[in-house]
Amino acid sequence: MDVLHERCAALDIGKKDLKACVRTPSPSGRRSRRQEIRTFATVTNSLLELRDWLLAEKVTLVVLEATGDYWRGAFYLLEDCLNVILVNAAHAKGLPGRKTDVADAAWLCQLGECGLLKASFVPPEPIRHLRDLNRYRTSLTAERSREVQRLEKELEDAGIKLSSVATDIMGVSGRAMLAALIDGERDVHTLAQMAKARMRPKIPALVEALTGNFGEHHAFLCRLHLERIDHLTAAIGELSVRIEAEMLPFAQQIELLQTIPGVGRATAEALIAETGGDMSRFRTAGHLASWAGVCPGHHESAGKHKSGRRRHGNRWLSAALGTAAMAASRTKETTYLGARYHRLMPRLGKKKALVALEHSILTAVWHMLTHDTEYTDLGGDYYTKYDPERAMRRLTRQANALGFTVRFDPIEAATSRAG
């Protein structure tokens, strides 16, 4: 193989230390290569020594394998003064039975100097900050939902069926009733009268639902659950304020993305945080969809196509797209995305149809951010207009199944006969 980088380095990183391999031209002037491997601790002072050594060797490329979160410290410290790339471990897997940290570092260096490794997308520092904030908010939101489920489980243990009547037990009415139960109120009629607004007509059902054996033990645990939920809610609100401030440079992109059916502000912020908002990093919309893991995979061998399950992409981006796809699928057939879901669902199933919607949404995101334009909905009748004969055949089959025969006449002809 031709050597594209005369002076190349590779790092195999662990939690406590790393192996650094540097390959440079041989001093003898022959085509052989000189290789040197050293071990460094992963603390900052040792990483500074590593940087000085790489600079002294005049390294032009440093290759790091993505290993958990351990690569971050070395990457962030070296990226300012060296050309550093992060590679997927699956792209540089060595032979089984010959795997050591030293061998991994040498193998990475050999692949890197020949240009056989593809750099993974590592966003700039402002986008990394956005990612941290948005991901932490997502985690806290999920934790709050789990805490609400624990609270509901405690109520079920006490025979309180509040969730069977109230859509949200954490609403104004539900919180008032829970606070009264914790404080010792046991009169179900008094508790039911705490219902507000749309809950008022449900007072008779609430009387039945609030009848149970709620005791001091349940009150103690429910109080802890509510305190935990309030703490998480406050933290989520604080994070949202910080994210909104960090998102000011992307205000226009956020507004554009919210024109897509199913995409709210939180989803739009997640899309910006995970992709960086700069679509020039992705050559086409297909490249973006492949990076996100929302398109079918390819597995062909000996002319046979095997399982085409999608690859593991960015799970945070996939979660945001899944939320948007679920919301878009509920638009029925008033939008293009709703029509696409209901067209694919009978044939592919609900899960694969939702993945297809995620792909469509992400394709729209790429075009919108690339051309700085709003979303243009093709309409719920797009497929009917695209292939009207197919729509007529479907209607004919449905009518025949009901025992009817149908005949289609153009609107002009039907109007002239009526006249």
C-alpha atoms as one frame of an Amber mdcrd trajectory, in Angstrom:
protein
   0.000   0.000   0.000   1.145   3.548  -0.714   1.984   5.584   2.369  -0.067
   8.804   2.317   1.102  10.127   5.687   4.859   9.846   6.168   4.627  10.660
   9.864   1.598   9.085  11.479   0.607   8.290  15.064  -2.135   6.173  16.615
  -3.453   5.946  20.162  -5.081   2.953  21.817  -6.776   4.473  24.870  -7.906
   2.859  28.088  -9.167   4.274  31.351  -5.787   4.579  33.097  -3.230   4.658
  30.278  -2.803   4.652  26.526  -0.403   3.142  23.995   0.960   5.606  21.448
   2.552   4.338  18.239   4.497   6.631  15.897   5.624   5.493  12.464   8.110
   7.628  10.540  10.511   7.097   7.580  13.539   4.966   8.386  16.784   6.941
   8.983  18.594   4.537   6.663  16.695   5.992   3.728  15.260   2.655   2.671
  11.564   1.987   2.167  11.298   0.451   5.622   9.490   2.339   8.379  10.630
   3.186  11.884   8.104   2.387  14.585   8.161   3.480  18.212   5.555   2.704
  20.868   5.306   4.410  24.247   2.910   4.222  27.179   1.365   7.326  28.751
  -1.060   7.803  31.609  -4.373   9.447  30.727  -4.010  12.298  33.233  -3.574
  15.790  31.802   0.161  16.174  32.572   0.966  12.889  30.806  -1.185  13.892
  27.841   0.812  17.116  27.582   3.987  15.017  27.439   2.363  12.954  24.692
   1.539  16.115  22.746   5.110  17.393  23.021   6.460  14.060  21.789   4.107
  14.006  18.775   5.027  17.580  17.893   8.726  16.759  18.176   8.209  13.831
  15.796   6.439  16.212  13.348   3.409  13.927  13.140   0.878  14.993  10.480
  -1.952  12.626  11.438  -3.088  11.196  14.782  -5.627   8.358  14.801  -7.810
   7.609  17.836 -10.198   4.708  18.210 -13.583   5.600  19.723 -13.482   3.757
  23.059 -16.359   4.743  25.330 -15.706   8.257  26.599 -12.004   7.702  27.253
 -10.971   9.233  23.922 -12.402  12.654  24.766  -9.599  13.967  26.985  -6.830
  13.113  24.512  -8.806  14.269  21.483  -9.745  17.652  22.949  -6.181  18.315
  24.113  -4.554  17.377  20.783  -7.059  18.790  18.301  -5.810  22.387  18.611
  -2.271  21.679  17.387  -2.462  18.374  15.492  -4.574  16.779  12.795  -6.584
  14.279  14.863  -9.266  11.930  13.559 -11.619   9.672  15.507 -12.410   6.336
  13.858 -15.066   3.704  14.431 -13.657   0.618  16.149 -15.560  -1.616  13.709
 -13.572  -0.124  10.796 -10.207  -1.094  12.316 -10.854  -4.483  13.888  -7.720
  -6.652  13.999  -7.317 -10.407  13.741  -8.797 -12.420  16.630  -6.223 -14.082
  18.851  -3.630 -11.335  18.243  -5.224  -8.503  20.162  -3.157  -6.487  22.622
  -3.062  -2.769  23.296   0.345  -2.493  21.641  -0.765  -4.473  18.592  -3.937
  -2.351  18.316  -1.934   0.886  18.354   0.497  -0.409  15.697  -2.353  -1.686
  13.501  -4.223   1.617  13.749  -1.066   3.472  12.802  -0.471   1.269   9.746
  -4.044   1.746   8.553  -3.898   5.490   9.188  -0.655   6.078   7.286  -2.137
   4.345   4.238  -5.360   6.396   4.379  -7.575   3.365   5.037  -9.546   4.889
   7.918 -12.527   7.202   7.696 -12.894   9.967  10.242 -16.017  10.043  12.374
 -17.965  13.269  12.858 -16.809  15.135  15.968 -18.652  18.468  16.317 -16.914
  21.696  17.335 -16.892  22.788  20.967 -20.103  24.945  20.947 -22.075  22.041
  19.475 -20.533  19.665  22.003 -21.825  21.916  24.780 -25.289  21.865  23.192
 -25.148  18.083  22.986 -24.262  17.747  26.654 -27.098  20.042  27.715 -29.713
  18.479  25.454 -28.746  14.901  26.289 -28.826  15.591  30.008 -32.262  17.187
  29.670 -33.474  14.136  27.741 -32.144  11.828  30.461 -33.790  13.840  33.225
 -37.093  13.906  31.336 -37.000  10.117  31.046 -36.125   9.830  34.735 -39.064
  12.059  35.665 -41.402   9.816  33.667 -40.062   6.787  35.521 -40.582   8.537
  38.849 -44.201   9.289  37.921 -44.641   5.610  37.075 -43.254   4.660  40.494
 -45.736   7.036  42.100 -48.597   5.493  40.128 -47.430   2.024  41.184 -47.555
   3.122  44.830 -51.110   4.394  44.368 -52.112   1.088  42.792 -50.670  -0.708
  45.834 -52.956   1.418  48.017 -56.002   0.683  45.838 -56.167   4.288  44.558
 -57.212   4.231  40.870 -56.636   7.933  40.172 -54.825   7.249  36.889 -57.909
   5.421  35.579 -59.925   8.646  35.743 -57.360  11.437  35.372 -55.364  11.596
  32.168 -52.417  13.128  34.031 -52.102  12.449  37.756 -49.495  15.218  37.927
 -51.961  17.868  36.743 -53.403  20.581  38.987 -56.271  18.419  40.213 -54.144
  15.308  40.669 -51.438  17.152  42.615 -54.024  18.701  44.930 -55.574  15.319
  45.697 -52.173  13.679  46.229 -51.052  16.478  48.570 -54.245  16.085  50.602
 -53.814  12.304  50.804 -50.231  12.725  52.023 -51.374  15.279  54.629 -53.860
  12.773  56.041 -57.170  13.560  54.312 -59.155  10.339  53.834 -62.680  11.600
  53.015 -63.120  10.635  49.374 -65.862  13.227  48.804 -63.602  16.022  50.047
 -60.792  14.742  47.847 -63.041  14.494  44.782 -64.233  18.095  45.252 -60.656
  19.248  44.619 -61.147  18.529  40.918 -60.689  21.535  38.661 -61.981  22.550
  35.217 -62.551  19.516  32.978 -62.190  17.142  35.919 -65.363  18.461  37.588
 -67.764  16.251  35.583 -65.725  13.216  36.725 -66.376  13.754  40.451 -68.582
  10.606  40.827 -65.884   8.497  39.158 -63.234  10.141  41.324 -65.128   9.188
  44.479 -64.922   5.543  43.433 -61.297   5.794  42.264 -60.087   7.450  45.499
 -61.598   4.800  47.733 -58.785   2.568  48.951 -56.491   1.719  51.851 -54.013
   4.604  51.584 -51.977   4.551  54.805 -49.011   6.266  56.440 -46.532   4.013
  54.614 -47.954   5.013  51.220 -47.988   8.684  52.260 -44.281   8.544  53.146
 -43.265   7.014  49.815 -45.562   9.252  47.747 -44.112  12.329  49.436 -40.604
  11.221  48.435 -41.762  10.570  44.861 -43.338  14.025  44.586 -40.240  15.729
  45.989 -38.084  13.865  43.465 -40.424  14.807  40.607 -40.382  18.479  41.629
 -36.588  18.461  41.828 -36.305  16.932  38.349 -38.850  19.409  36.959 -36.827
  22.323  38.324 -33.591  20.917  36.844 -35.253  20.387  33.460 -36.528  23.970
  33.491 -33.050  25.292  34.304 -31.537  23.245  31.492 -34.198  24.470  29.051
 -33.331  28.087  29.840 -29.629  27.393  29.240 -30.349  25.506  26.008 -32.539
  28.336  24.730 -29.689  30.793  25.326 -27.163  28.504  23.604 -29.551  28.053
  20.656 -29.768  31.769  19.812 -27.306  31.463  16.875 -29.591  28.759  15.428
 -32.891  30.596  15.914 -33.702  30.642  12.180 -32.960  26.922  11.757 -35.143
  26.114  14.776 -38.056  28.035  13.233 -37.610  26.251   9.906 -37.518  22.786
  11.455 -40.716  23.403  13.401 -42.610  23.695  10.098 -42.228  19.910   9.667
 -45.318  18.041  10.924 -44.500  16.326  14.223 -41.380  18.382  14.970 -41.720
  20.573  18.064 -39.158  22.868  19.606 -37.544  20.181  21.771 -37.141  17.895
  18.757 -35.765  20.744  16.641 -33.224  21.559  19.355 -32.176  17.904  19.479
 -31.714  17.858  15.681 -29.490  20.928  15.813 -27.506  19.661  18.809 -26.785
  16.255  17.265 -26.099  17.295  13.647 -24.558  20.700  14.360 -26.949  22.388
  11.939 -24.262  22.380   9.220 -25.308  19.986   6.477 -22.077  20.502   4.485
 -20.553  17.699   6.592 -22.958  15.263   4.936 -22.554  15.022   1.177 -26.153
  13.997   0.527 -29.338  13.408   2.480 -28.631   9.691   2.162 -25.292  10.104
   3.933 -27.046  11.883   6.805 -29.696   9.145   7.037 -27.000   6.452   7.037
 -25.027   8.241   9.761 -28.186   8.534  11.873 -29.030   4.849  11.325 -32.516
   5.397   9.883 -32.072   3.582   6.577 -31.851  -0.133   5.659 -28.448  -1.796
   5.802 -26.764  -3.760   3.006 -25.557  -7.311   3.503 -24.874  -9.144   0.260
 -22.767 -12.272  -0.062 -22.426 -14.652  -3.020 -25.192 -12.776  -4.808 -27.620
 -13.265  -1.935 -29.095 -10.398   0.066 -29.283 -11.167   3.762 -30.801  -9.235
   6.643 -31.039  -5.530   5.874 -31.630  -4.371   9.439 -30.469  -0.833  10.025
 -27.165  -0.064  11.694 -26.768   1.407  15.155 -26.646   5.157  14.642 -26.810
   8.136  16.960 -29.287   6.953  19.612 -30.078  10.482  20.802 -30.924  11.586
  17.279 -32.921   8.397  16.683 -34.959   9.056  19.837 -35.789  12.596  18.711
 -36.738  11.391  15.230 -38.867   8.622  16.740 -40.835  11.187  18.742 -41.367
  13.294  15.620 -42.391  10.249  13.539 -44.948   9.162  16.138 -46.482  12.636
  16.152 -46.495  12.829  12.343 -48.150   9.400  12.040 -51.095  10.682  14.099
 -51.879  13.366  11.522 -53.830  10.615   9.717 -53.865  11.450   6.014 -54.038
  15.240   6.227 -50.267  15.466   5.612 -47.825  13.689   3.351 -46.072  12.058
   6.301 -49.385  10.797   7.701 -50.373   9.392   4.308 -46.961   7.753   3.919
 -47.262   6.054   7.307 -50.761   4.682   6.628 -49.644   3.522   3.191 -46.619
   1.606   4.489 -47.989   0.334   7.803 -50.170  -2.541   6.451 -47.254  -3.923
   4.424 -44.242  -3.259   6.671 -45.755  -3.064  10.123 -45.843  -0.156  12.532
 -42.188  -0.154  13.569 -40.710  -0.220  10.063 -43.244   2.347   8.870 -42.107
   4.681  11.666 -38.467   4.194  10.625 -39.474   5.124   7.064 -41.064   8.296
   8.456 -37.855   9.072  10.380 -35.941   8.740   7.105 -38.364  11.094   5.342
 -38.141  13.669   8.139 -34.340  13.582   8.189 -34.220  13.911   4.393 -36.423
  16.992   4.661 -34.147  18.365   7.406 -31.089  18.021   5.156 -32.735  19.848
   2.246 -34.234  22.566   4.453 -30.977  23.367   6.252 -28.946  23.092   3.051
 -31.160  25.458   1.034 -32.470  27.521   3.986 -36.117  26.968   3.113 -39.324
  26.011   4.903 -40.965  22.626   4.713 -43.339  22.146   1.779 -45.963  19.498
   2.450 -46.870  17.380  -0.571 -50.348  16.806   0.861 -52.241  13.792   2.085
 -53.506  13.045  -1.433 -49.993  12.914  -2.928 -50.026   9.165  -3.598 -53.541
   9.287  -5.048 -52.530  11.995  -7.531 -49.208  10.288  -8.246 -50.867   7.016
  -9.309 -54.644   7.487  -9.696 -55.099   4.138 -11.444 -53.705   2.321  -8.437
 -56.118   4.218  -6.176 -59.031   3.182  -8.412 -57.947  -0.456  -8.361 -57.838
  -0.379  -4.570 -61.330   1.108  -4.369 -62.588  -1.494  -6.851 -61.180  -4.359
  -4.777 -62.789  -2.964  -1.625 -66.165  -2.577  -3.369 -65.966  -6.084  -4.820
 -65.210  -7.490  -1.367 -68.471  -5.899  -0.163 -70.422  -7.380  -3.071 -70.667
  -4.248  -5.240 -69.489  -3.342  -8.697 -68.302   0.156  -9.461 -67.822   2.205
 -12.591 -65.670   5.302 -12.818 -66.702   8.187 -15.078 -64.803  11.452 -15.592
 -66.300  14.452 -13.792 -66.992  16.249 -17.119 -68.991  13.343 -18.524 -71.019
  12.914 -15.358 -71.840  16.649 -15.319 -73.032  16.650 -18.950 -75.390  13.689
 -18.371 -76.848  15.421 -15.318 -77.510  18.540 -17.422
